[in-house]
C-alpha cells in the first residue's frame, strides 16, 4: 500500500505541473510546486517512514478540509493564513480527487490573476 502513496505523489505532482507557468523546486529538501516564485503546493513522500504530506493554501475549502481526520493547520504559523497539511500513513489510500481540487484552489489563490484567467479560458 506504500505504492498507493508513491503513486498518489506522482499523480499530484504531474497534475500540479499542468497549471500555467507552474514549476518545481526543492527548498528545505521538500518538493514544492511554484508559480511566479510562490509556492502553491508542497509534496513530500518519505519512502523510509511511508508517510505522504500534501500542503496547500485553501480559501473556501479551508474549514471543511480541517474537519477531515487526515488534515491539520500547517506549522510555522502558515495555518493562520489558510495553509492545510494532509498526512497519509503507510497503508492508507489518499483521496487524490480531493487533493487535486485543493491543488487547483491553492493555485488560484497564489498565482497572478492573468495566469488564473488562463485556467477558465
Short mmCIF file of N, CA and C in Angstrom, two decimals:
data_model
loop_
_atom_site.label_atom_id
_atom_site.label_comp_id
_atom_site.label_asym_id
_atom_site.label_seq_id
_atom_site.Cartn_x
_atom_site.Cartn_y
_atom_site.Cartn_z
N UNK A 1 0.83 -1.21 0.00
CA UNK A 1 0.00 0.00 0.00
C UNK A 1 0.85 1.25 0.00
N UNK A 2 2.14 1.13 0.37
CA UNK A 2 3.00 2.31 0.27
C UNK A 2 3.11 2.74 -1.18
N UNK A 3 2.90 1.76 -2.10
CA UNK A 3 2.87 2.09 -3.51
C UNK A 3 1.74 3.07 -3.82
N UNK A 4 0.62 2.94 -3.10
CA UNK A 4 -0.51 3.85 -3.30
C UNK A 4 -0.07 5.28 -2.99
N UNK A 5 0.76 5.46 -1.99
CA UNK A 5 1.24 6.81 -1.63
C UNK A 5 2.23 7.33 -2.67
N UNK A 6 3.13 6.47 -3.13
CA UNK A 6 4.09 6.88 -4.16
C UNK A 6 3.35 7.25 -5.44
N UNK A 7 2.34 6.45 -5.79
CA UNK A 7 1.53 6.73 -6.98
C UNK A 7 0.77 8.03 -6.82
N UNK A 8 0.20 8.25 -5.64
CA UNK A 8 -0.53 9.50 -5.38
C UNK A 8 0.40 10.70 -5.52
N UNK A 9 1.61 10.58 -4.97
CA UNK A 9 2.56 11.70 -5.09
C UNK A 9 2.86 12.00 -6.55
N UNK A 10 3.11 10.96 -7.35
CA UNK A 10 3.40 11.15 -8.78
C UNK A 10 2.22 11.81 -9.49
N UNK A 11 1.01 11.34 -9.20
CA UNK A 11 -0.20 11.87 -9.82
C UNK A 11 -0.39 13.34 -9.46
N UNK A 12 -0.23 13.66 -8.18
CA UNK A 12 -0.43 15.05 -7.72
C UNK A 12 0.64 15.97 -8.29
N UNK A 13 1.88 15.48 -8.36
CA UNK A 13 2.97 16.28 -8.94
C UNK A 13 2.67 16.57 -10.40
N UNK A 14 2.30 15.54 -11.14
CA UNK A 14 2.00 15.71 -12.57
C UNK A 14 0.85 16.69 -12.77
N UNK A 15 -0.18 16.56 -11.93
CA UNK A 15 -1.33 17.46 -12.02
C UNK A 15 -0.92 18.90 -11.74
N UNK A 16 -0.16 19.11 -10.68
CA UNK A 16 0.26 20.48 -10.31
C UNK A 16 1.06 21.14 -11.42
N UNK A 17 1.85 20.34 -12.13
CA UNK A 17 2.69 20.89 -13.19
C UNK A 17 1.93 21.18 -14.48
N UNK A 18 0.62 20.85 -14.53
CA UNK A 18 -0.17 21.18 -15.72
C UNK A 18 -0.63 22.64 -15.72
N UNK A 19 -0.52 23.31 -14.57
CA UNK A 19 -1.01 24.69 -14.49
C UNK A 19 -0.08 25.66 -15.21
N UNK A 20 -0.64 26.77 -15.74
CA UNK A 20 0.19 27.74 -16.46
C UNK A 20 1.37 28.22 -15.63
N UNK A 21 2.58 28.09 -16.21
CA UNK A 21 3.83 28.56 -15.63
C UNK A 21 4.19 27.92 -14.29
N UNK A 22 3.61 26.76 -14.00
CA UNK A 22 3.98 26.04 -12.77
C UNK A 22 5.34 25.36 -12.98
N UNK A 23 6.12 25.32 -11.92
CA UNK A 23 7.42 24.64 -11.97
C UNK A 23 7.74 24.08 -10.59
N UNK A 24 8.79 23.27 -10.54
CA UNK A 24 9.13 22.55 -9.33
C UNK A 24 10.47 23.02 -8.77
N UNK A 25 10.54 23.16 -7.46
CA UNK A 25 11.81 23.45 -6.79
C UNK A 25 11.88 22.61 -5.52
N UNK A 26 13.05 22.59 -4.90
CA UNK A 26 13.24 21.80 -3.69
C UNK A 26 13.81 22.61 -2.53
N UNK A 27 13.04 23.60 -2.03
CA UNK A 27 13.54 24.35 -0.88
C UNK A 27 13.46 23.45 0.35
N UNK A 28 14.39 23.57 1.24
CA UNK A 28 14.39 22.80 2.50
C UNK A 28 14.23 21.31 2.26
N UNK A 29 14.66 20.83 1.11
CA UNK A 29 14.57 19.41 0.82
C UNK A 29 13.16 18.90 0.55
N UNK A 30 12.20 19.80 0.43
CA UNK A 30 10.83 19.39 0.13
C UNK A 30 10.50 19.72 -1.31
N UNK A 31 9.66 18.89 -1.93
CA UNK A 31 9.20 19.14 -3.29
C UNK A 31 8.16 20.26 -3.21
N UNK A 32 8.41 21.36 -3.91
CA UNK A 32 7.46 22.47 -3.92
C UNK A 32 7.09 22.82 -5.35
N UNK A 33 5.80 22.98 -5.59
CA UNK A 33 5.32 23.43 -6.88
C UNK A 33 5.06 24.92 -6.75
N UNK A 34 5.64 25.68 -7.68
CA UNK A 34 5.56 27.13 -7.58
C UNK A 34 5.02 27.75 -8.85
N UNK A 35 4.54 28.98 -8.68
CA UNK A 35 4.15 29.82 -9.80
C UNK A 35 4.55 31.24 -9.41
N UNK A 36 5.20 31.95 -10.32
CA UNK A 36 5.63 33.33 -10.05
C UNK A 36 6.39 33.41 -8.72
N UNK A 37 7.28 32.45 -8.48
CA UNK A 37 8.13 32.38 -7.29
C UNK A 37 7.39 32.14 -5.98
N UNK A 38 6.10 31.78 -6.06
CA UNK A 38 5.33 31.49 -4.86
C UNK A 38 4.90 30.03 -4.86
N UNK A 39 5.02 29.41 -3.70
CA UNK A 39 4.62 28.00 -3.57
C UNK A 39 3.11 27.89 -3.57
N UNK A 40 2.57 26.92 -4.31
CA UNK A 40 1.13 26.63 -4.19
C UNK A 40 0.87 25.22 -3.69
N UNK A 41 1.89 24.37 -3.70
CA UNK A 41 1.73 23.05 -3.05
C UNK A 41 3.11 22.50 -2.67
N UNK A 42 3.16 21.95 -1.46
CA UNK A 42 4.33 21.18 -1.01
C UNK A 42 3.92 19.71 -1.06
N UNK A 43 4.79 18.87 -1.63
CA UNK A 43 4.56 17.42 -1.64
C UNK A 43 5.78 16.76 -1.02
N UNK A 44 5.56 15.92 -0.04
CA UNK A 44 6.70 15.16 0.46
C UNK A 44 6.28 13.75 0.78
N UNK A 45 6.97 12.82 0.13
CA UNK A 45 6.75 11.41 0.40
C UNK A 45 8.05 10.82 0.91
N UNK A 46 8.03 10.34 2.14
CA UNK A 46 9.20 9.74 2.75
C UNK A 46 9.11 8.22 2.60
N UNK A 47 9.93 7.67 1.74
CA UNK A 47 9.88 6.23 1.49
C UNK A 47 10.23 5.41 2.72
N UNK A 48 11.09 5.95 3.58
CA UNK A 48 11.50 5.20 4.78
C UNK A 48 10.35 5.06 5.78
N UNK A 49 9.66 6.16 6.04
CA UNK A 49 8.57 6.12 7.02
C UNK A 49 7.25 5.75 6.36
N UNK A 50 7.19 5.90 5.02
CA UNK A 50 5.96 5.60 4.30
C UNK A 50 4.88 6.64 4.57
N UNK A 51 5.29 7.91 4.74
CA UNK A 51 4.32 8.97 5.02
C UNK A 51 4.33 9.99 3.87
N UNK A 52 3.13 10.34 3.42
CA UNK A 52 2.95 11.36 2.38
C UNK A 52 2.32 12.60 3.02
N UNK A 53 2.93 13.76 2.77
CA UNK A 53 2.35 15.04 3.20
C UNK A 53 2.01 15.86 1.96
N UNK A 54 0.83 16.45 1.96
CA UNK A 54 0.41 17.35 0.89
C UNK A 54 -0.05 18.63 1.57
N UNK A 55 0.61 19.74 1.25
CA UNK A 55 0.29 21.02 1.89
C UNK A 55 -0.17 22.02 0.84
N UNK A 56 -1.36 22.59 1.05
CA UNK A 56 -1.93 23.54 0.10
C UNK A 56 -2.51 24.74 0.85
N UNK A 57 -2.63 25.85 0.13
CA UNK A 57 -3.28 27.04 0.68
C UNK A 57 -4.75 26.98 0.26
N UNK A 58 -5.65 27.05 1.23
CA UNK A 58 -7.07 26.94 0.91
C UNK A 58 -7.84 28.17 1.37
N UNK A 59 -8.87 28.50 0.60
CA UNK A 59 -9.76 29.60 0.96
C UNK A 59 -11.06 29.02 1.47
N UNK A 60 -12.04 28.91 0.57
CA UNK A 60 -13.37 28.43 0.99
C UNK A 60 -13.36 26.97 1.43
N UNK A 61 -12.40 26.19 0.99
CA UNK A 61 -12.33 24.77 1.40
C UNK A 61 -11.62 24.57 2.73
N UNK A 62 -11.06 25.64 3.29
CA UNK A 62 -10.23 25.51 4.48
C UNK A 62 -10.95 24.84 5.64
N UNK A 63 -12.11 25.37 6.03
CA UNK A 63 -12.82 24.80 7.19
C UNK A 63 -13.26 23.36 6.95
N UNK A 64 -13.91 23.07 5.79
CA UNK A 64 -14.28 21.67 5.55
C UNK A 64 -13.05 20.75 5.53
N UNK A 65 -11.94 21.23 4.96
CA UNK A 65 -10.72 20.42 4.89
C UNK A 65 -10.23 20.09 6.29
N UNK A 66 -10.24 21.08 7.16
CA UNK A 66 -9.73 20.87 8.52
C UNK A 66 -10.64 19.97 9.35
N UNK A 67 -11.84 19.70 8.84
CA UNK A 67 -12.74 18.78 9.51
C UNK A 67 -12.43 17.31 9.19
N UNK A 68 -11.53 17.09 8.25
CA UNK A 68 -11.18 15.71 7.86
C UNK A 68 -10.13 15.13 8.80
N UNK A 69 -10.17 13.81 9.01
CA UNK A 69 -9.29 13.20 10.01
C UNK A 69 -7.80 13.23 9.66
N UNK A 70 -7.47 13.44 8.39
CA UNK A 70 -6.05 13.39 7.98
C UNK A 70 -5.41 14.76 7.79
N UNK A 71 -6.11 15.83 8.20
CA UNK A 71 -5.57 17.17 7.98
C UNK A 71 -5.28 17.90 9.28
N UNK A 72 -4.42 18.92 9.17
CA UNK A 72 -4.17 19.83 10.28
C UNK A 72 -3.68 21.15 9.70
N UNK A 73 -3.83 22.25 10.48
CA UNK A 73 -3.27 23.51 10.01
C UNK A 73 -1.75 23.35 9.86
N UNK A 74 -1.19 23.90 8.82
CA UNK A 74 0.25 23.78 8.58
C UNK A 74 1.02 24.51 9.68
N UNK A 75 2.15 23.93 10.04
CA UNK A 75 3.00 24.51 11.09
C UNK A 75 3.69 25.80 10.65
N UNK A 76 4.57 26.28 11.50
CA UNK A 76 5.34 27.51 11.24
C UNK A 76 4.44 28.72 11.06
N UNK A 77 3.24 28.69 11.64
CA UNK A 77 2.32 29.83 11.53
C UNK A 77 1.60 29.92 10.20
N UNK A 78 1.88 29.00 9.27
CA UNK A 78 1.24 29.07 7.95
C UNK A 78 -0.25 28.74 8.02
N UNK A 79 -0.64 27.93 9.00
CA UNK A 79 -2.05 27.57 9.16
C UNK A 79 -2.94 28.79 9.33
N UNK A 80 -2.39 29.83 9.97
CA UNK A 80 -3.16 31.06 10.20
C UNK A 80 -3.51 31.75 8.89
N UNK A 81 -2.70 31.54 7.85
CA UNK A 81 -3.01 32.18 6.57
C UNK A 81 -3.61 31.19 5.57
N UNK A 82 -4.23 30.11 6.08
CA UNK A 82 -5.00 29.24 5.21
C UNK A 82 -4.32 27.98 4.72
N UNK A 83 -3.08 27.74 5.15
CA UNK A 83 -2.37 26.54 4.69
C UNK A 83 -2.80 25.33 5.51
N UNK A 84 -3.06 24.23 4.79
CA UNK A 84 -3.53 22.98 5.40
C UNK A 84 -2.60 21.86 4.94
N UNK A 85 -2.22 21.01 5.89
CA UNK A 85 -1.39 19.85 5.56
C UNK A 85 -2.20 18.56 5.75
N UNK A 86 -2.21 17.75 4.70
CA UNK A 86 -2.84 16.42 4.77
C UNK A 86 -1.71 15.41 4.92
N UNK A 87 -1.89 14.49 5.86
CA UNK A 87 -0.87 13.48 6.14
C UNK A 87 -1.47 12.09 5.97
N UNK A 88 -0.77 11.27 5.20
CA UNK A 88 -1.23 9.90 4.94
C UNK A 88 -0.15 8.91 5.34
N UNK A 89 -0.52 7.98 6.21
CA UNK A 89 0.41 6.96 6.69
C UNK A 89 0.43 5.79 5.72
N UNK A 90 1.51 5.02 5.82
CA UNK A 90 1.62 3.78 5.04
C UNK A 90 0.36 2.95 5.24
N UNK A 91 -0.18 2.40 4.16
CA UNK A 91 -1.36 1.55 4.27
C UNK A 91 -2.67 2.29 4.04
N UNK A 92 -2.60 3.62 3.88
CA UNK A 92 -3.83 4.36 3.59
C UNK A 92 -3.85 4.74 2.11
N UNK A 93 -5.06 5.04 1.64
CA UNK A 93 -5.21 5.45 0.24
C UNK A 93 -5.69 6.90 0.23
N UNK A 94 -4.83 7.82 -0.21
CA UNK A 94 -5.22 9.23 -0.21
C UNK A 94 -6.34 9.52 -1.22
N UNK A 95 -7.24 10.45 -0.87
CA UNK A 95 -8.31 10.84 -1.80
C UNK A 95 -7.76 11.81 -2.85
N UNK A 96 -7.18 11.24 -3.89
CA UNK A 96 -6.48 12.03 -4.91
C UNK A 96 -7.39 13.09 -5.54
N UNK A 97 -8.67 12.76 -5.77
CA UNK A 97 -9.59 13.75 -6.37
C UNK A 97 -9.71 15.00 -5.50
N UNK A 98 -9.88 14.80 -4.20
CA UNK A 98 -10.00 15.94 -3.27
C UNK A 98 -8.68 16.72 -3.25
N UNK A 99 -7.57 16.01 -3.20
CA UNK A 99 -6.27 16.68 -3.16
C UNK A 99 -6.03 17.48 -4.44
N UNK A 100 -6.47 16.97 -5.57
CA UNK A 100 -6.36 17.72 -6.83
C UNK A 100 -7.21 18.99 -6.77
N UNK A 101 -8.41 18.88 -6.19
CA UNK A 101 -9.25 20.08 -6.01
C UNK A 101 -8.53 21.11 -5.16
N UNK A 102 -7.88 20.65 -4.11
CA UNK A 102 -7.16 21.58 -3.22
C UNK A 102 -5.96 22.22 -3.93
N UNK A 103 -5.27 21.43 -4.76
CA UNK A 103 -4.13 21.98 -5.51
C UNK A 103 -4.64 23.05 -6.47
N UNK A 104 -5.75 22.78 -7.11
CA UNK A 104 -6.36 23.77 -8.01
C UNK A 104 -6.70 25.04 -7.25
N UNK A 105 -7.37 24.88 -6.11
CA UNK A 105 -7.76 26.05 -5.31
C UNK A 105 -6.52 26.83 -4.84
N UNK A 106 -5.51 26.11 -4.40
CA UNK A 106 -4.29 26.74 -3.93
C UNK A 106 -3.63 27.55 -5.06
N UNK A 107 -3.58 26.95 -6.24
CA UNK A 107 -3.01 27.65 -7.40
C UNK A 107 -3.77 28.95 -7.66
N UNK A 108 -5.11 28.88 -7.63
CA UNK A 108 -5.90 30.07 -7.95
C UNK A 108 -5.71 31.17 -6.90
N UNK A 109 -5.37 30.78 -5.66
CA UNK A 109 -5.15 31.77 -4.61
C UNK A 109 -3.76 32.39 -4.68
N UNK A 110 -2.79 31.64 -5.20
CA UNK A 110 -1.39 32.07 -5.18
C UNK A 110 -0.94 32.70 -6.50
N UNK A 111 -1.43 32.17 -7.61
CA UNK A 111 -0.96 32.61 -8.94
C UNK A 111 -1.46 34.02 -9.27
N UNK A 112 -0.69 34.72 -10.12
CA UNK A 112 -1.16 36.02 -10.61
C UNK A 112 -2.49 35.86 -11.36
N UNK A 113 -3.35 36.85 -11.26
CA UNK A 113 -4.69 36.80 -11.86
C UNK A 113 -4.66 36.45 -13.34
N UNK A 114 -3.66 36.98 -14.07
CA UNK A 114 -3.60 36.73 -15.51
C UNK A 114 -3.38 35.24 -15.82
N UNK A 115 -2.68 34.52 -14.92
CA UNK A 115 -2.49 33.08 -15.12
C UNK A 115 -3.74 32.31 -14.72
N UNK A 116 -4.39 32.75 -13.65
CA UNK A 116 -5.63 32.10 -13.21
C UNK A 116 -6.67 32.22 -14.33
N UNK A 117 -6.69 33.36 -15.00
CA UNK A 117 -7.63 33.59 -16.10
C UNK A 117 -7.44 32.55 -17.22
N UNK A 118 -6.21 32.08 -17.41
CA UNK A 118 -5.95 31.07 -18.44
C UNK A 118 -6.62 29.73 -18.11
N UNK A 119 -6.84 29.46 -16.82
CA UNK A 119 -7.48 28.21 -16.41
C UNK A 119 -8.91 28.14 -16.88
N UNK A 120 -9.60 29.26 -16.84
CA UNK A 120 -11.02 29.29 -17.19
C UNK A 120 -11.24 29.56 -18.66
N UNK A 121 -10.16 30.00 -19.35
CA UNK A 121 -10.28 30.35 -20.77
C UNK A 121 -10.48 29.10 -21.63
#
